Short mmCIF file of C-alpha atoms in Angstrom, two decimals:
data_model
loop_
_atom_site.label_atom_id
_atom_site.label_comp_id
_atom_site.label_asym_id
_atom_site.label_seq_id
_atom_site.Cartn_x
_atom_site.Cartn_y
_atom_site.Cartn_z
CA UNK A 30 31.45 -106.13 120.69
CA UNK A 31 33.33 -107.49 123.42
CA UNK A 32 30.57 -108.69 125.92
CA UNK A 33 32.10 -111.05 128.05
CA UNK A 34 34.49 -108.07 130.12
CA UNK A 35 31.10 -106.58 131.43
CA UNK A 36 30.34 -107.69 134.71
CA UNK A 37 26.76 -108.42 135.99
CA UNK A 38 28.07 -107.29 139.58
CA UNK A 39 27.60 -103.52 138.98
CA UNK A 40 27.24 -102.57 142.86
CA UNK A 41 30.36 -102.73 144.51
CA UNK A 42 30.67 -101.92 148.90
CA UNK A 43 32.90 -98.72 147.83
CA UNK A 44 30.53 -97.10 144.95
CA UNK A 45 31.17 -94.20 144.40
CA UNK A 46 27.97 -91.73 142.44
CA UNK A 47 29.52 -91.16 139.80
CA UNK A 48 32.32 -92.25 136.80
CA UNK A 49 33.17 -90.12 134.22
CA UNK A 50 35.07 -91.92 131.35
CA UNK A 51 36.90 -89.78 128.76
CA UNK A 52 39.01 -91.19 126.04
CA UNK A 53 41.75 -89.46 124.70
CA UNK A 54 44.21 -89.70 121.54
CA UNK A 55 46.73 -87.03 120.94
CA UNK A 56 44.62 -84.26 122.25
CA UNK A 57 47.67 -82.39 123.68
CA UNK A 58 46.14 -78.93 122.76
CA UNK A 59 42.63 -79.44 124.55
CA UNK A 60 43.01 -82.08 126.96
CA UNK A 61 44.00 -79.50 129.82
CA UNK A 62 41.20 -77.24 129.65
CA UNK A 63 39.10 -80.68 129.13
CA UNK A 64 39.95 -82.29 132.47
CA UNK A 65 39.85 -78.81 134.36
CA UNK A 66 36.61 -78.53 133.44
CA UNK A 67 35.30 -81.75 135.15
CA UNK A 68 37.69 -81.41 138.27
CA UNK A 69 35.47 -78.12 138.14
CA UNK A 70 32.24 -79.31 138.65
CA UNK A 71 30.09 -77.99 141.53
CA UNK A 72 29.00 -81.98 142.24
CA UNK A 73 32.28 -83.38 143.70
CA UNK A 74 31.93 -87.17 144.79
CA UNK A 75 32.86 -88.72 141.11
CA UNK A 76 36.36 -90.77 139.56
CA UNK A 77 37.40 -89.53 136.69
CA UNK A 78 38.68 -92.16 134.50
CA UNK A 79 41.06 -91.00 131.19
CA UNK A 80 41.94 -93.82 128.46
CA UNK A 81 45.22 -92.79 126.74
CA UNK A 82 44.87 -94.50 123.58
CA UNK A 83 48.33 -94.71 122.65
CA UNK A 84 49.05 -90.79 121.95
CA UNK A 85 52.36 -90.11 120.24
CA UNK A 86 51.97 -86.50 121.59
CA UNK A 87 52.46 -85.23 124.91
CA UNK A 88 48.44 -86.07 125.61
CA UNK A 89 49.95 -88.78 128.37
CA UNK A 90 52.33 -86.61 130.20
CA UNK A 91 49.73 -83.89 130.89
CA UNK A 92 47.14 -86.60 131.95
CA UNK A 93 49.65 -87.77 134.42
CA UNK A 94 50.22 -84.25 135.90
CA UNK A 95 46.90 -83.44 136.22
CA UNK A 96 46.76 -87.10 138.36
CA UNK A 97 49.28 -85.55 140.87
CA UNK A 98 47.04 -83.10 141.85
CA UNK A 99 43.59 -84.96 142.00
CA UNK A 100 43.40 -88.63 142.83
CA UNK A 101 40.11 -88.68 141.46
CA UNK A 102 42.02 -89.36 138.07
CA UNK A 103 42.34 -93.09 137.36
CA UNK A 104 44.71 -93.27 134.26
CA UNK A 105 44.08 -96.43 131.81
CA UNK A 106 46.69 -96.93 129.15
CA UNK A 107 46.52 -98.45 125.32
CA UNK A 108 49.36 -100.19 124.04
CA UNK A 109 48.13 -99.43 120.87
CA UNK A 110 45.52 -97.08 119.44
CA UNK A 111 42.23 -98.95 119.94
CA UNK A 112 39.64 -96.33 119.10
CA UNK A 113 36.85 -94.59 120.96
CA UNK A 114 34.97 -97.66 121.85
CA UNK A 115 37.27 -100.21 123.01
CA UNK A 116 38.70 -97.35 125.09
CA UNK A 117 35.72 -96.15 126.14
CA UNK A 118 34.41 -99.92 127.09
CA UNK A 119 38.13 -100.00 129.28
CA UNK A 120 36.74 -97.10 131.43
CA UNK A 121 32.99 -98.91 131.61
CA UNK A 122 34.26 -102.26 132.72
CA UNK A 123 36.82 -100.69 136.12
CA UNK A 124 34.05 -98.08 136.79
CA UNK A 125 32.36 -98.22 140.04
CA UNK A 126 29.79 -95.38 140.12
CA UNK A 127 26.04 -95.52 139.91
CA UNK A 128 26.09 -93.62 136.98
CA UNK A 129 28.43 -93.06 134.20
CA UNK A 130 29.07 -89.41 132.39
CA UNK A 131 30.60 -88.77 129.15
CA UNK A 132 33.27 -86.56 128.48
CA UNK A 133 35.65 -86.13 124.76
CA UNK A 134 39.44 -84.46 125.13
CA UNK A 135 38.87 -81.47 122.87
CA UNK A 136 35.39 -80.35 124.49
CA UNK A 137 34.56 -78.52 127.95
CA UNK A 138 31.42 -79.01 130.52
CA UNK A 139 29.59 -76.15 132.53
CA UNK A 140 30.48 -76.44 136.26
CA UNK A 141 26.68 -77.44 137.18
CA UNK A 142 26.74 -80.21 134.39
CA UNK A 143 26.70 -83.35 136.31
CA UNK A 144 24.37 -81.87 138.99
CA UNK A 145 21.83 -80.91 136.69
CA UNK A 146 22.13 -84.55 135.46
CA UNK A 147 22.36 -86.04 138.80
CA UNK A 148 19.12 -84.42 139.68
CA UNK A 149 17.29 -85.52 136.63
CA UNK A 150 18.46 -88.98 136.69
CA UNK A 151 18.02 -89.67 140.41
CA UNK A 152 13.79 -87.94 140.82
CA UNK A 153 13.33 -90.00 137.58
CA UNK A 154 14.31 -93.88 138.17
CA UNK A 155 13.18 -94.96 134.60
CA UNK A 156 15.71 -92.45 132.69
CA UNK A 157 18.66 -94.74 131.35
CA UNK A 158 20.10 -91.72 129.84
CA UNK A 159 19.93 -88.11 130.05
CA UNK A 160 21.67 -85.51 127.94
CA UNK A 161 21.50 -81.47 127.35
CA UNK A 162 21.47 -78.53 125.10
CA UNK A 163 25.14 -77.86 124.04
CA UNK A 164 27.26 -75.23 122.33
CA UNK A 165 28.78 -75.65 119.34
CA UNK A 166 32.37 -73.57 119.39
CA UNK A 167 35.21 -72.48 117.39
CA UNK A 168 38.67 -74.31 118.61
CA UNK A 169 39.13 -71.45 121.08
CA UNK A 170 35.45 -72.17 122.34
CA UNK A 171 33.78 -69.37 120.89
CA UNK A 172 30.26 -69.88 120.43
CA UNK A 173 29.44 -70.34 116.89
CA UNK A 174 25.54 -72.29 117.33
CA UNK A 175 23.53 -73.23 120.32
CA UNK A 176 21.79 -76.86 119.26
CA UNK A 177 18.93 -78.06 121.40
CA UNK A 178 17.14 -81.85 121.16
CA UNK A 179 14.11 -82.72 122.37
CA UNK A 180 13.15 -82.91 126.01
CA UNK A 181 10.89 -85.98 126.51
CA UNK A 182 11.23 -89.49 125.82
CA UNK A 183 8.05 -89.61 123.58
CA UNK A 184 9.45 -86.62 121.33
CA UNK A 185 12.93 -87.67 121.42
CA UNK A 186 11.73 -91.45 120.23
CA UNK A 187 9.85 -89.42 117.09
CA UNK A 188 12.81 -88.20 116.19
CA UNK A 189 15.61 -90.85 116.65
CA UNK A 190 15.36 -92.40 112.99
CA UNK A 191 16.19 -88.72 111.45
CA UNK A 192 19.40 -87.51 113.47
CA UNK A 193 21.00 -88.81 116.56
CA UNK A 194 18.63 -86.96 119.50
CA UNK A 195 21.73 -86.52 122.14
CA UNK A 196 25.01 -84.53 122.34
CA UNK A 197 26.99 -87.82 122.85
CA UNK A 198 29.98 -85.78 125.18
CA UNK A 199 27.04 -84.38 127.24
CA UNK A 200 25.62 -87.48 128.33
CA UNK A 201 25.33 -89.39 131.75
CA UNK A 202 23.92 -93.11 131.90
CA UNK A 203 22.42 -95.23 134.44
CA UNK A 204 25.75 -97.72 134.70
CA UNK A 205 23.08 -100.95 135.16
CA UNK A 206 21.60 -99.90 131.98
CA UNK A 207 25.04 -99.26 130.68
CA UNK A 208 26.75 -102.10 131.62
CA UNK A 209 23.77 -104.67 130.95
CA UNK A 210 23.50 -103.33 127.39
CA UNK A 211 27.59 -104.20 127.21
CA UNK A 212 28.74 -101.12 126.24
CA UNK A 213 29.48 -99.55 122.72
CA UNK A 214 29.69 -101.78 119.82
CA UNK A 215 33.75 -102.30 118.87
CA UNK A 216 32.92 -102.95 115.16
CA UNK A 217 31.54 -99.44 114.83
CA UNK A 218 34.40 -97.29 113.95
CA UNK A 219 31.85 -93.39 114.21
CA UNK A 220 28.53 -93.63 115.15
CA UNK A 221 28.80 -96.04 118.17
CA UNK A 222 26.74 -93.80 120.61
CA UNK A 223 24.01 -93.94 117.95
CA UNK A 224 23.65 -97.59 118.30
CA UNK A 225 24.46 -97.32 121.90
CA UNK A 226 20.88 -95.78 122.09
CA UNK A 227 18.78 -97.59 120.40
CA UNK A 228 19.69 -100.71 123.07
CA UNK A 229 19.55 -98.50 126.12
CA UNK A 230 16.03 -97.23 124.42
CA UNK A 231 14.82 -101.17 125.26
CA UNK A 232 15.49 -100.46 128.99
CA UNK A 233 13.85 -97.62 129.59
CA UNK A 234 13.17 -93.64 129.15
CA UNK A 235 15.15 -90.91 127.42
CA UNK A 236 15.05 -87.27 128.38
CA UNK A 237 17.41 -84.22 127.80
CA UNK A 238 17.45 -81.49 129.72
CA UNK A 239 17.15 -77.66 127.82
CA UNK A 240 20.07 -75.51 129.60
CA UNK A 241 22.95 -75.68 128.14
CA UNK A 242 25.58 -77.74 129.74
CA UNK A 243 28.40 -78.55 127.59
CA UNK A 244 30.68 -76.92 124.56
CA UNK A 245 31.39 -79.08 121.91
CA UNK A 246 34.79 -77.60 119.95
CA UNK A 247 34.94 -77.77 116.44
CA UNK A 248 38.33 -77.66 114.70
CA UNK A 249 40.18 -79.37 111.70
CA UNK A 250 40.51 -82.68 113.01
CA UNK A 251 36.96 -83.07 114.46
CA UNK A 252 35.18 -86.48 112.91
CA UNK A 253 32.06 -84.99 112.22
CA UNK A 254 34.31 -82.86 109.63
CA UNK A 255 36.26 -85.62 108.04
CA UNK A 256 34.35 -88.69 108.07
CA UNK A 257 30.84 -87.37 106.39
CA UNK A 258 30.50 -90.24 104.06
CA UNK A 259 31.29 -93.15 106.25
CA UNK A 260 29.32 -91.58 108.86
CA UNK A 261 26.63 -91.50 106.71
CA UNK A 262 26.87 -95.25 105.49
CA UNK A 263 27.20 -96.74 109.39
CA UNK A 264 24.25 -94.50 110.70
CA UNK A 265 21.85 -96.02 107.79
CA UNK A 266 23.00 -99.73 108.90
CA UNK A 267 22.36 -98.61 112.41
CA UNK A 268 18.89 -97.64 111.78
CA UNK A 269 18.25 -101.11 109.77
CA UNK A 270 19.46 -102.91 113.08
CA UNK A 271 16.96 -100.74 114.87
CA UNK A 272 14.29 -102.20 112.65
CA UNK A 273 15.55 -105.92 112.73
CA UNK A 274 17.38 -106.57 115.58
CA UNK A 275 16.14 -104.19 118.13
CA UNK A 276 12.74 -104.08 117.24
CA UNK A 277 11.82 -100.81 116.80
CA UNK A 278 9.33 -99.18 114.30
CA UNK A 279 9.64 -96.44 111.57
CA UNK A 280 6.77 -94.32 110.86
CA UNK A 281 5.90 -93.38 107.21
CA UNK A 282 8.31 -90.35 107.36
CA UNK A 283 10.97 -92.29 109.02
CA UNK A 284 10.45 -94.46 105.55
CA UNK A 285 10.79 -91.68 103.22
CA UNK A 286 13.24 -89.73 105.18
CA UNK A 287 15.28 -93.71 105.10
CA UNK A 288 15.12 -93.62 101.53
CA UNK A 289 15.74 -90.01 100.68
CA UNK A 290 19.30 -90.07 102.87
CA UNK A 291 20.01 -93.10 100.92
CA UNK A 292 19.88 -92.02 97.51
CA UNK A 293 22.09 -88.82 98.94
CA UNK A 294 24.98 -90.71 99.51
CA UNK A 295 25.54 -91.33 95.78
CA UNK A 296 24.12 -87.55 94.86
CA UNK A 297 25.00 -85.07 96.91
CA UNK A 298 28.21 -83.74 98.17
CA UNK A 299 28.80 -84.52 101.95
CA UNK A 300 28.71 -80.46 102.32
CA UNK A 301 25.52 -79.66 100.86
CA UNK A 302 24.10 -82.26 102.68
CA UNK A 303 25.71 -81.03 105.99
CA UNK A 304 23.88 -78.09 105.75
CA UNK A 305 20.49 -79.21 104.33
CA UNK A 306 20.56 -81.60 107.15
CA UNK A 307 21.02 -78.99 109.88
CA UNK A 308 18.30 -76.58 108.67
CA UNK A 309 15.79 -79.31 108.55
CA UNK A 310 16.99 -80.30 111.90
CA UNK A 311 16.41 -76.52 113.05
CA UNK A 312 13.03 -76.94 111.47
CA UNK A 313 12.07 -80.22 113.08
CA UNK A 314 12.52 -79.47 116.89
#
């Protein structure tokens, strides 16, 4: 993790609310209807800041058009692709807003997203992060499954150690929480947000809010789809760092549910475990 670019100066004389930070790699068939949906919002005082990370489509050239029509777009460029993190940690480390909202290339956000967040986040100083409900959708953004996480910090910390209790492209942060916790970890190639809240779990409160506020598109060169196995392996070291570096505590379940996902990984085929996993999520909320 590359600590030392964070700052401890997070408030700057010009702050603006809010920063939105949105990688992007060669996301020429989304990253339109991606951006249009945050110029979009109904809450207007935010920068919107897109890391190019080294696209060899025409993902850059559309970025840059969408620029000429709203300054709000600060462009960062890769010279060479750099992955979701280190881009993502780019965005963190120029941003100047109070609070920091995630956005991916391929997805799109409800217009009252960020002030349903906003209002959340700023009646409730002890939140570090707040996420929401989300769609899951078909690459043209049909709705295929609504997914919902739990609400309050105390039921979203019983359930952290059996699936990752935020829609990562939904979320906003509290940038002092963000920024003191140095961003995402660079060595983690997937699950990086996963980690990501255990830390910001040390600072303070989680909560998600139930409407839905985000659509999360699905399509043949989503991660989730063709990464299952390494996925797998770097959220089981993430939850042993919980436990040894971050302090946290597994229940008896936790335990068995530990143990149980790690014999899967040399039993099961990543499919059938896909969809075990999500019914016993569906059961579990």
């Amino acid at each position: 993790m590359s600590s030392e670019r964070f700052t401890s100066e997070i408030y700057m004389s010009n702050q603006t609310k809010l920063s939105v930070i949105m990688p992007a790699y060669n996301s020429e068939k989304w990253i339109a209807n991606a951006i249009q949906s945050i110029l979009n919002q109904t809450f207007k005082d935010f920068e919107f800041i897109i890391i190019d990370d080294a696209s060899t489509d025409n993902t850059l050239t559309i970025i840059k058009d969408l620029q000429k029509i709203d300054p709000r777009i600060t462009i960062l460029e890769n010279t060479i692709n750099s992955g979701v993190s280190v881009s993502r940690n780019r965005g963190i480390e120029i941003s100047n807003g109070q609070f920091i909202a995630c956005m991916d290339s391929d997805d799109w956000s409800y217009p009252d997203r960020f002030e349903k967040q906003l209002a959340v986040m700023e009646a409730n100083s002890g939140v570090m992060i707040c996420g929401s409900s989300i769609e899951i959708c078909s690459a043209n953004l049909t709705r295929l499954n609504l997914r919902k996480y739990p609400l309050m910090d105390r039921d979203i910390r019983k359930k952290i150690f059996k699936y990752s209790p935020f829609a990562h492209p939904s979320t906003m942060f509290r940038a002092e929480a963000l920024k003191t916790a140095k961003g995402y970890d660079e060595n983690l190639t997937f699950v990086e947000d996963y980690d990501l809240y255990f830390r910001l779990g040390k600072q303070g409160l989680f909560a998600n809010i139930p409407d839905v506020l985000h659509k999360l598109r699905m399509h043949s060169t989503s991660l989730s789809q063709a990464t299952g196995k390494k996925v797998e392996r770097q959220t089981l070291q993430i939850r042993k760092k919980a436990i040894f570096e971050y302090g946290y505590r597994m229940t008896m379940w936790d335990k068995l549910y530990f143990i149980i996902q790690s014999m899967s990984l040399y039993i099961l085929p990543y499919r059938i475990k896909f969809w075990l996993f999500n019914w016993l999520r569906s059961l579990s909320k």
